[in-house]
Amino acid sequence: MVETQLRGRDIVDERVLSAMAAVPREQFVGERERRRAYDDAALPISGGQTISQPYMVARICEALRLTGGERVLDVGTGSGYQAAVLAELAAEVYTIERIPELAELARERLVAAGYDRVHVHIGDGTLGLPEHAPFDGIAVAAAAPGFPQTLYEQLKPRGRLVVPVGSARGQRLEVAVRSPEGPALIHSVPCRFVPLVGAEGFDQ
Ligand code: SAM
């Protein structure tokens, strides 16, 4: 997976490549999906949701430019896989999921895989986690209909927000850096994520 799907494309950050090699992806999917855990694809998890394609996880992590000491927020816990990869890359990881059953299962899987220091929250991630802000980086793993201003405001100066923005049918992965002049936007790759549902997301 690391050599062909990540290094073989355009993932160059060695810390991200090592983190992707370290996290046992098969521990974050159900029994039926286990043999496909390292496929170049998103896979179904419960609640009609998905564990993201490995390439998109790596791409999001690389765009955050983490060096190891950061506090990060992961919006859309899903299986917990991306939170585990982030835990390999940053000092403190908070993750938030709107579907309680998914959050509970992710918490169990994170603990079983040795990532018990990841803080799992249940709630509307479009509102961030103001009680734990500011963050050096925020990764959103679901499609937002517009730029998520509340999340942007929970970044530290020079902090980075990575978020798919667009319609429910297709998005672009946007990277915004917090600056005194407002968000410095770097447009990135086309992508397709499940919708971000919430106060600053899509309606249910
Ligand atoms: N990164 C995850 C992983 O590695 O498994 C995949 C996440 S999945 C593509 C997107 C997740 O975002 C779903 O579990 C969905 O329930 C969640 N989600 C959607 N809207 C949300 C919101 N407002 N707050 C928190 N989670 C949300």
Coordinates of N, CA and C and ligand atoms in Angstrom, one line a residue, residues 49-52 76-82 96-99 102 123-126 141-142 194-197, ligand 1:
Q49 N -21.5 4.7 6.4 CA -20.3 5.6 6.2 C -19.1 4.8 5.6
T50 N -18.0 5.4 5.5 CA -16.8 4.7 4.9 C -15.5 5.0 5.7
I51 N -14.6 4.1 5.6 CA -13.2 4.4 6.0 C -12.5 4.9 4.7
S52 N -11.9 6.1 4.8 CA -11.4 6.7 3.6 C -10.3 5.9 2.9
G76 N -15.0 13.9 11.9 CA -15.5 12.7 11.2 C -14.6 11.5 11.5
T77 N -14.7 11.0 12.7 CA -13.9 9.9 13.2 C -14.1 8.7 12.3
G78 N -15.3 8.4 11.9 CA -15.6 7.1 11.2 C -15.1 5.9 11.9
S79 N -14.1 5.2 11.2 CA -13.6 4.0 11.8 C -12.5 4.3 12.9
G80 N -12.0 5.5 12.9 CA -10.9 5.9 13.8 C -9.5 5.7 13.1
Y81 N -9.5 5.3 11.9 CA -8.2 5.0 11.2 C -7.4 6.3 11.0
Q82 N -8.0 7.3 10.5 CA -7.2 8.6 10.3 C -6.8 9.1 11.6
I96 N -13.8 13.9 16.5 CA -15.2 14.0 16.8 C -16.1 13.4 15.7
E97 N -17.1 12.6 16.1 CA -18.0 11.9 15.2 C -19.4 12.2 15.6
R98 N -20.3 12.4 14.6 CA -21.7 12.7 15.0 C -22.5 11.4 15.3
I99 N -22.1 10.2 14.8 CA -22.9 9.0 15.0 C -22.3 8.3 16.2
L102 N -20.7 4.8 15.9 CA -19.4 4.8 15.2 C -18.3 5.3 16.2
G123 N -20.5 14.4 18.6 CA -21.1 15.7 18.5 C -21.0 16.2 17.0
D124 N -21.4 17.4 16.8 CA -21.4 18.0 15.5 C -20.0 18.7 15.3
G125 N -19.2 18.0 14.5 CA -17.8 18.5 14.3 C -17.8 19.7 13.5
T126 N -18.9 20.2 12.8 CA -18.8 21.5 12.1 C -18.6 22.6 13.1
A141 N -12.8 14.9 7.3 CA -12.9 13.7 6.4 C -14.3 13.6 5.9
A142 N -15.1 14.7 5.7 CA -16.4 14.6 5.1 C -16.6 15.9 4.3
V194 N -18.2 11.4 1.8 CA -19.6 11.4 2.3 C -19.8 12.8 2.9
P195 N -21.1 13.2 2.9 CA -21.4 14.6 3.4 C -21.1 14.8 4.8
L196 N -20.6 16.1 5.1 CA -20.5 16.6 6.5 C -21.9 17.1 6.8
V197 N -22.5 16.5 7.8 CA -23.9 16.8 8.2 C -23.9 17.6 9.5
Ligands
SAM1 N1 -11.5 9.4 8.6 C1 -12.4 8.3 8.7 C2 -11.7 7.0 8.8 O1 -10.5 7.0 8.7 O2 -12.4 6.0 8.9 C3 -13.5 8.3 7.7 C4 -14.5 9.2 7.8 S1 -16.0 9.0 6.9 C5 -15.4 9.3 5.2 C6 -16.8 10.5 7.3 C7 -17.3 10.5 8.7 O3 -17.7 11.9 9.1 C8 -18.5 9.6 8.9 O4 -18.3 8.7 10.0 C9 -19.7 10.6 9.3 O5 -20.6 10.1 10.2 C10 -18.8 11.7 9.9 N2 -19.5 13.0 10.0 C11 -20.3 13.6 9.0 N3 -20.8 14.8 9.5 C12 -20.2 15.0 10.7 C13 -20.2 16.1 11.7 N4 -20.9 17.2 11.5 N5 -19.5 15.9 12.8 C14 -18.8 14.8 13.0 N6 -18.7 13.8 12.2 C15 -19.4 13.9 11.0

